[in-house]
Amino acid sequence: MFKNLNEKDKKKIYSLLSLGIICVLALIIISCIPDNKNISDNNDTSQAQEPNTQEVKSSEEEDLEKKLQKILSKISGAGDVDVMITFESSEEQEPAYNSNTTTETTQEKDSQGGERTVTTESENKTIITSSSNTPIILKTNEAKVKGVIVVSSGATDSKVKETLYSAVQTALQIQGHQVEIYSK
C-alpha cells in the first residue's frame, strides 16, 4: 500500500495512524466510564443541576402526598387513607438574568429613488450567579397537579366521601373533575 512512498513519509503516516487509534481507544474508554460528577459551566448551570432537581422534585411530591394522606386520615370516619397525586408539570424556577438589548436601524437609498430600512435587534442574556456559582432564583412556580386519587376505608359513607372530596379540592386548590375518591 505504501510502496511508492519514501521512508520519511511512511513514518509520518504510521505516526498519524497510531495517534488516531489511540484517540479512538481513549474515546471508547472515556465513554464506558460512568460520569457521576456534576459539570459546572457558567453559561449552562441548569444542565449541571438537573440530576439534583429530579431528586428534589420526587421528594417534594412524596411529601405532598404524605401531608395530604395524614390530614385526610384525621377526618372523622375516613379510616385508613391512601393518596396518589399525579403532576402535569414539575416545579419551575425562574433565574435572574442580566439582559442587554441592542437595536440597530439602517436606512438605504438607491439611485432610482427606492428606500429600504433594515432594523436589527439582538438580545444577550446571562444568568446571575451567587458567589458559590449557583444561579439566583427570582421566583419558584409550584408543580401543577393533574389529578388526585384517594382510597379510604370510610369512603363507603357518602358524607365521609363528600368531606374527603372537599378537603382534597381545598388543600390542593384544584377542580372537582381532578379528584376521585374510592372505598377500600
PDB file of C-alpha atoms in Angstrom:
ATOM      1  CA  MET A   1       0.000   0.000   0.000  1.00  0.00           C
ATOM      2  CA  PHE A   2       2.796   2.426   0.852  1.00  0.00           C
ATOM      3  CA  LYS A   3       5.352   1.016  -1.614  1.00  0.00           C
ATOM      4  CA  ASN A   4       5.830   4.241  -3.585  1.00  0.00           C
ATOM      5  CA  LEU A   5       6.486   6.413  -0.518  1.00  0.00           C
ATOM      6  CA  ASN A   6       9.859   7.149   0.914  1.00  0.00           C
ATOM      7  CA  GLU A   7      10.810   6.180   4.486  1.00  0.00           C
ATOM      8  CA  LYS A   8      10.133   9.655   5.923  1.00  0.00           C
ATOM      9  CA  ASP A   9       6.561   9.744   4.571  1.00  0.00           C
ATOM     10  CA  LYS A  10       5.887   6.203   5.791  1.00  0.00           C
ATOM     11  CA  LYS A  11       6.920   7.196   9.346  1.00  0.00           C
ATOM     12  CA  LYS A  12       4.578  10.203   9.239  1.00  0.00           C
ATOM     13  CA  ILE A  13       1.655   8.075   8.060  1.00  0.00           C
ATOM     14  CA  TYR A  14       2.286   5.363  10.684  1.00  0.00           C
ATOM     15  CA  SER A  15       2.585   8.030  13.392  1.00  0.00           C
ATOM     16  CA  LEU A  16      -0.722   9.599  12.362  1.00  0.00           C
ATOM     17  CA  LEU A  17      -2.437   6.200  12.181  1.00  0.00           C
ATOM     18  CA  SER A  18      -1.176   5.199  15.630  1.00  0.00           C
ATOM     19  CA  LEU A  19      -2.267   8.588  17.054  1.00  0.00           C
ATOM     20  CA  GLY A  20      -5.720   8.097  15.514  1.00  0.00           C
ATOM     21  CA  ILE A  21      -6.022   4.607  17.008  1.00  0.00           C
ATOM     22  CA  ILE A  22      -5.001   5.924  20.438  1.00  0.00           C
ATOM     23  CA  CYS A  23      -7.622   8.689  20.196  1.00  0.00           C
ATOM     24  CA  VAL A  24     -10.359   6.210  19.254  1.00  0.00           C
ATOM     25  CA  LEU A  25      -9.392   3.897  22.130  1.00  0.00           C
ATOM     26  CA  ALA A  26      -9.360   6.831  24.562  1.00  0.00           C
ATOM     27  CA  LEU A  27     -12.845   7.901  23.433  1.00  0.00           C
ATOM     28  CA  ILE A  28     -14.154   4.357  23.895  1.00  0.00           C
ATOM     29  CA  ILE A  29     -12.651   4.117  27.383  1.00  0.00           C
ATOM     30  CA  ILE A  30     -13.990   7.543  28.401  1.00  0.00           C
ATOM     31  CA  SER A  31     -17.497   6.722  27.166  1.00  0.00           C
ATOM     32  CA  CYS A  32     -17.524   3.489  29.218  1.00  0.00           C
ATOM     33  CA  ILE A  33     -16.627   5.248  32.492  1.00  0.00           C
ATOM     34  CA  PRO A  34     -19.778   6.356  34.381  1.00  0.00           C
ATOM     35  CA  ASP A  35     -19.991  10.107  34.849  1.00  0.00           C
ATOM     36  CA  ASN A  36     -21.042  10.889  38.439  1.00  0.00           C
ATOM     37  CA  LYS A  37     -19.620  14.392  38.548  1.00  0.00           C
ATOM     38  CA  ASN A  38     -21.765  17.494  38.085  1.00  0.00           C
ATOM     39  CA  ILE A  39     -20.078  19.550  35.407  1.00  0.00           C
ATOM     40  CA  SER A  40     -20.335  23.212  36.315  1.00  0.00           C
ATOM     41  CA  ASP A  41     -20.433  25.558  33.360  1.00  0.00           C
ATOM     42  CA  ASN A  42     -21.022  29.245  33.917  1.00  0.00           C
ATOM     43  CA  ASN A  43     -23.199  29.524  30.820  1.00  0.00           C
ATOM     44  CA  ASP A  44     -25.417  26.483  31.474  1.00  0.00           C
ATOM     45  CA  THR A  45     -25.792  25.815  35.182  1.00  0.00           C
ATOM     46  CA  SER A  46     -29.284  24.355  34.756  1.00  0.00           C
ATOM     47  CA  GLN A  47     -27.886  21.317  32.950  1.00  0.00           C
ATOM     48  CA  ALA A  48     -25.349  20.668  35.706  1.00  0.00           C
ATOM     49  CA  GLN A  49     -28.034  20.773  38.398  1.00  0.00           C
ATOM     50  CA  GLU A  50     -30.631  18.635  36.588  1.00  0.00           C
ATOM     51  CA  PRO A  51     -29.981  15.344  38.479  1.00  0.00           C
ATOM     52  CA  ASN A  52     -30.373  17.131  41.828  1.00  0.00           C
ATOM     53  CA  THR A  53     -33.644  18.766  40.823  1.00  0.00           C
ATOM     54  CA  GLN A  54     -35.071  15.383  39.838  1.00  0.00           C
ATOM     55  CA  GLU A  55     -34.376  14.050  43.338  1.00  0.00           C
ATOM     56  CA  VAL A  56     -35.829  17.171  44.962  1.00  0.00           C
ATOM     57  CA  LYS A  57     -38.914  17.042  42.730  1.00  0.00           C
ATOM     58  CA  SER A  58     -39.623  13.443  43.633  1.00  0.00           C
ATOM     59  CA  SER A  59     -39.109  14.177  47.321  1.00  0.00           C
ATOM     60  CA  GLU A  60     -41.418  17.214  47.276  1.00  0.00           C
ATOM     61  CA  GLU A  61     -44.142  15.230  45.505  1.00  0.00           C
ATOM     62  CA  GLU A  62     -43.879  12.436  48.068  1.00  0.00           C
ATOM     63  CA  ASP A  63     -44.002  14.960  50.910  1.00  0.00           C
ATOM     64  CA  LEU A  64     -47.185  16.478  49.497  1.00  0.00           C
ATOM     65  CA  GLU A  65     -48.794  13.031  49.219  1.00  0.00           C
ATOM     66  CA  LYS A  66     -47.814  12.202  52.816  1.00  0.00           C
ATOM     67  CA  LYS A  67     -49.153  15.511  54.136  1.00  0.00           C
ATOM     68  CA  LEU A  68     -52.445  15.048  52.323  1.00  0.00           C
ATOM     69  CA  GLN A  69     -52.712  11.438  53.493  1.00  0.00           C
ATOM     70  CA  LYS A  70     -52.025  12.475  57.088  1.00  0.00           C
ATOM     71  CA  ILE A  71     -54.649  15.233  57.113  1.00  0.00           C
ATOM     72  CA  LEU A  72     -57.303  13.132  55.334  1.00  0.00           C
ATOM     73  CA  SER A  73     -56.848  10.248  57.766  1.00  0.00           C
ATOM     74  CA  LYS A  74     -57.745  12.627  60.609  1.00  0.00           C
ATOM     75  CA  ILE A  75     -61.195  13.286  59.128  1.00  0.00           C
ATOM     76  CA  SER A  76     -63.918  11.644  61.188  1.00  0.00           C
ATOM     77  CA  GLY A  77     -64.924   8.311  59.665  1.00  0.00           C
ATOM     78  CA  ALA A  78     -62.230   8.316  56.950  1.00  0.00           C
ATOM     79  CA  GLY A  79     -60.315   5.396  58.478  1.00  0.00           C
ATOM     80  CA  ASP A  80     -57.225   4.158  56.628  1.00  0.00           C
ATOM     81  CA  VAL A  81     -56.375   6.512  53.723  1.00  0.00           C
ATOM     82  CA  ASP A  82     -54.028   6.173  50.739  1.00  0.00           C
ATOM     83  CA  VAL A  83     -53.305   9.085  48.370  1.00  0.00           C
ATOM     84  CA  MET A  84     -51.770   9.298  44.897  1.00  0.00           C
ATOM     85  CA  ILE A  85     -51.101  12.638  43.200  1.00  0.00           C
ATOM     86  CA  THR A  86     -50.125  12.979  39.543  1.00  0.00           C
ATOM     87  CA  PHE A  87     -48.449  16.134  38.294  1.00  0.00           C
ATOM     88  CA  GLU A  88     -48.863  17.821  34.926  1.00  0.00           C
ATOM     89  CA  SER A  89     -45.653  19.796  35.257  1.00  0.00           C
ATOM     90  CA  SER A  90     -42.837  19.926  37.739  1.00  0.00           C
ATOM     91  CA  GLU A  91     -41.733  22.850  39.868  1.00  0.00           C
ATOM     92  CA  GLU A  92     -40.219  25.617  37.755  1.00  0.00           C
ATOM     93  CA  GLN A  93     -37.609  28.071  38.923  1.00  0.00           C
ATOM     94  CA  GLU A  94     -37.097  31.427  37.249  1.00  0.00           C
ATOM     95  CA  PRO A  95     -33.457  32.548  37.493  1.00  0.00           C
ATOM     96  CA  ALA A  96     -32.282  36.165  37.484  1.00  0.00           C
ATOM     97  CA  TYR A  97     -30.804  37.410  34.191  1.00  0.00           C
ATOM     98  CA  ASN A  98     -28.659  40.301  33.081  1.00  0.00           C
ATOM     99  CA  SER A  99     -30.117  41.369  29.771  1.00  0.00           C
ATOM    100  CA  ASN A 100     -28.619  43.634  27.109  1.00  0.00           C
ATOM    101  CA  THR A 101     -30.731  44.558  24.094  1.00  0.00           C
ATOM    102  CA  THR A 102     -29.232  46.277  21.079  1.00  0.00           C
ATOM    103  CA  THR A 103     -31.290  47.748  18.240  1.00  0.00           C
ATOM    104  CA  GLU A 104     -29.646  48.960  15.050  1.00  0.00           C
ATOM    105  CA  THR A 105     -31.530  50.687  12.229  1.00  0.00           C
ATOM    106  CA  THR A 106     -30.052  51.239   8.779  1.00  0.00           C
ATOM    107  CA  GLN A 107     -31.720  53.290   6.018  1.00  0.00           C
ATOM    108  CA  GLU A 108     -30.575  52.843   2.445  1.00  0.00           C
ATOM    109  CA  LYS A 109     -31.495  54.774  -0.685  1.00  0.00           C
ATOM    110  CA  ASP A 110     -30.657  53.604  -4.170  1.00  0.00           C
ATOM    111  CA  SER A 111     -30.096  55.696  -7.301  1.00  0.00           C
ATOM    112  CA  GLN A 112     -33.616  55.005  -8.625  1.00  0.00           C
ATOM    113  CA  GLY A 113     -35.309  56.583  -5.586  1.00  0.00           C
ATOM    114  CA  GLY A 114     -36.138  53.402  -3.678  1.00  0.00           C
ATOM    115  CA  GLU A 115     -35.716  53.273   0.061  1.00  0.00           C
ATOM    116  CA  ARG A 116     -35.029  50.366   2.343  1.00  0.00           C
ATOM    117  CA  THR A 117     -34.957  50.329   6.117  1.00  0.00           C
ATOM    118  CA  VAL A 118     -33.253  47.448   7.931  1.00  0.00           C
ATOM    119  CA  THR A 119     -33.741  47.022  11.684  1.00  0.00           C
ATOM    120  CA  THR A 120     -31.572  44.534  13.540  1.00  0.00           C
ATOM    121  CA  GLU A 121     -32.235  43.595  17.154  1.00  0.00           C
ATOM    122  CA  SER A 122     -30.051  41.420  19.328  1.00  0.00           C
ATOM    123  CA  GLU A 123     -30.525  40.374  22.916  1.00  0.00           C
ATOM    124  CA  ASN A 124     -27.849  38.945  25.184  1.00  0.00           C
ATOM    125  CA  LYS A 125     -28.931  37.214  28.402  1.00  0.00           C
ATOM    126  CA  THR A 126     -26.646  35.863  31.094  1.00  0.00           C
ATOM    127  CA  ILE A 127     -27.703  34.136  34.300  1.00  0.00           C
ATOM    128  CA  ILE A 128     -26.750  35.944  37.506  1.00  0.00           C
ATOM    129  CA  THR A 129     -24.975  33.655  39.940  1.00  0.00           C
ATOM    130  CA  SER A 130     -24.055  33.981  43.593  1.00  0.00           C
ATOM    131  CA  SER A 131     -20.532  33.771  44.983  1.00  0.00           C
ATOM    132  CA  SER A 132     -20.890  29.970  45.225  1.00  0.00           C
ATOM    133  CA  ASN A 133     -21.643  29.869  41.471  1.00  0.00           C
ATOM    134  CA  THR A 134     -25.301  28.862  41.911  1.00  0.00           C
ATOM    135  CA  PRO A 135     -27.963  30.786  39.991  1.00  0.00           C
ATOM    136  CA  ILE A 136     -30.006  33.371  41.880  1.00  0.00           C
ATOM    137  CA  ILE A 137     -33.690  32.388  41.745  1.00  0.00           C
ATOM    138  CA  LEU A 138     -36.247  35.191  41.428  1.00  0.00           C
ATOM    139  CA  LYS A 139     -39.401  33.118  41.525  1.00  0.00           C
ATOM    140  CA  THR A 140     -40.421  29.492  42.002  1.00  0.00           C
ATOM    141  CA  ASN A 141     -43.648  28.190  40.432  1.00  0.00           C
ATOM    142  CA  GLU A 142     -45.152  25.193  42.195  1.00  0.00           C
ATOM    143  CA  ALA A 143     -45.741  21.900  40.398  1.00  0.00           C
ATOM    144  CA  LYS A 144     -49.134  21.763  38.687  1.00  0.00           C
ATOM    145  CA  VAL A 145     -51.399  18.966  39.933  1.00  0.00           C
ATOM    146  CA  LYS A 146     -53.045  16.897  37.207  1.00  0.00           C
ATOM    147  CA  GLY A 147     -55.182  14.625  39.378  1.00  0.00           C
ATOM    148  CA  VAL A 148     -55.645  13.020  42.794  1.00  0.00           C
ATOM    149  CA  ILE A 149     -56.880   9.574  43.770  1.00  0.00           C
ATOM    150  CA  VAL A 150     -57.882   8.902  47.370  1.00  0.00           C
ATOM    151  CA  VAL A 151     -58.658   5.397  48.603  1.00  0.00           C
ATOM    152  CA  SER A 152     -60.311   5.354  52.019  1.00  0.00           C
ATOM    153  CA  SER A 153     -61.871   2.614  54.120  1.00  0.00           C
ATOM    154  CA  GLY A 154     -64.569   5.098  55.212  1.00  0.00           C
ATOM    155  CA  ALA A 155     -65.485   6.222  51.685  1.00  0.00           C
ATOM    156  CA  THR A 156     -68.489   3.859  51.604  1.00  0.00           C
ATOM    157  CA  ASP A 157     -70.339   6.514  53.648  1.00  0.00           C
ATOM    158  CA  SER A 158     -71.443   9.306  51.262  1.00  0.00           C
ATOM    159  CA  LYS A 159     -70.906  12.082  53.864  1.00  0.00           C
ATOM    160  CA  VAL A 160     -67.317  10.962  54.520  1.00  0.00           C
ATOM    161  CA  LYS A 161     -66.718  10.686  50.771  1.00  0.00           C
ATOM    162  CA  GLU A 162     -68.016  14.226  50.210  1.00  0.00           C
ATOM    163  CA  THR A 163     -65.882  15.566  53.077  1.00  0.00           C
ATOM    164  CA  LEU A 164     -62.747  13.895  51.634  1.00  0.00           C
ATOM    165  CA  TYR A 165     -63.621  15.266  48.190  1.00  0.00           C
ATOM    166  CA  SER A 166     -63.963  18.832  49.504  1.00  0.00           C
ATOM    167  CA  ALA A 167     -60.824  18.551  51.627  1.00  0.00           C
ATOM    168  CA  VAL A 168     -58.694  17.499  48.642  1.00  0.00           C
ATOM    169  CA  GLN A 169     -60.089  20.316  46.474  1.00  0.00           C
ATOM    170  CA  THR A 170     -59.414  22.878  49.185  1.00  0.00           C
ATOM    171  CA  ALA A 171     -55.962  21.615  50.144  1.00  0.00           C
ATOM    172  CA  LEU A 172     -54.612  21.485  46.589  1.00  0.00           C
ATOM    173  CA  GLN A 173     -56.747  24.267  45.045  1.00  0.00           C
ATOM    174  CA  ILE A 174     -57.872  22.033  42.177  1.00  0.00           C
ATOM    175  CA  GLN A 175     -61.186  21.476  40.386  1.00  0.00           C
ATOM    176  CA  GLY A 176     -63.620  18.685  41.189  1.00  0.00           C
ATOM    177  CA  HIS A 177     -63.037  16.696  37.991  1.00  0.00           C
ATOM    178  CA  GLN A 178     -59.404  16.222  39.069  1.00  0.00           C
ATOM    179  CA  VAL A 179     -60.356  14.331  42.265  1.00  0.00           C
ATOM    180  CA  GLU A 180     -61.556  10.750  42.584  1.00  0.00           C
ATOM    181  CA  ILE A 181     -62.474   9.103  45.901  1.00  0.00           C
ATOM    182  CA  TYR A 182     -62.720   5.307  46.178  1.00  0.00           C
ATOM    183  CA  SER A 183     -63.551   3.000  49.055  1.00  0.00           C
ATOM    184  CA  LYS A 184     -61.221   0.243  50.253  1.00  0.00           C
TER     185      LYS A 184
END
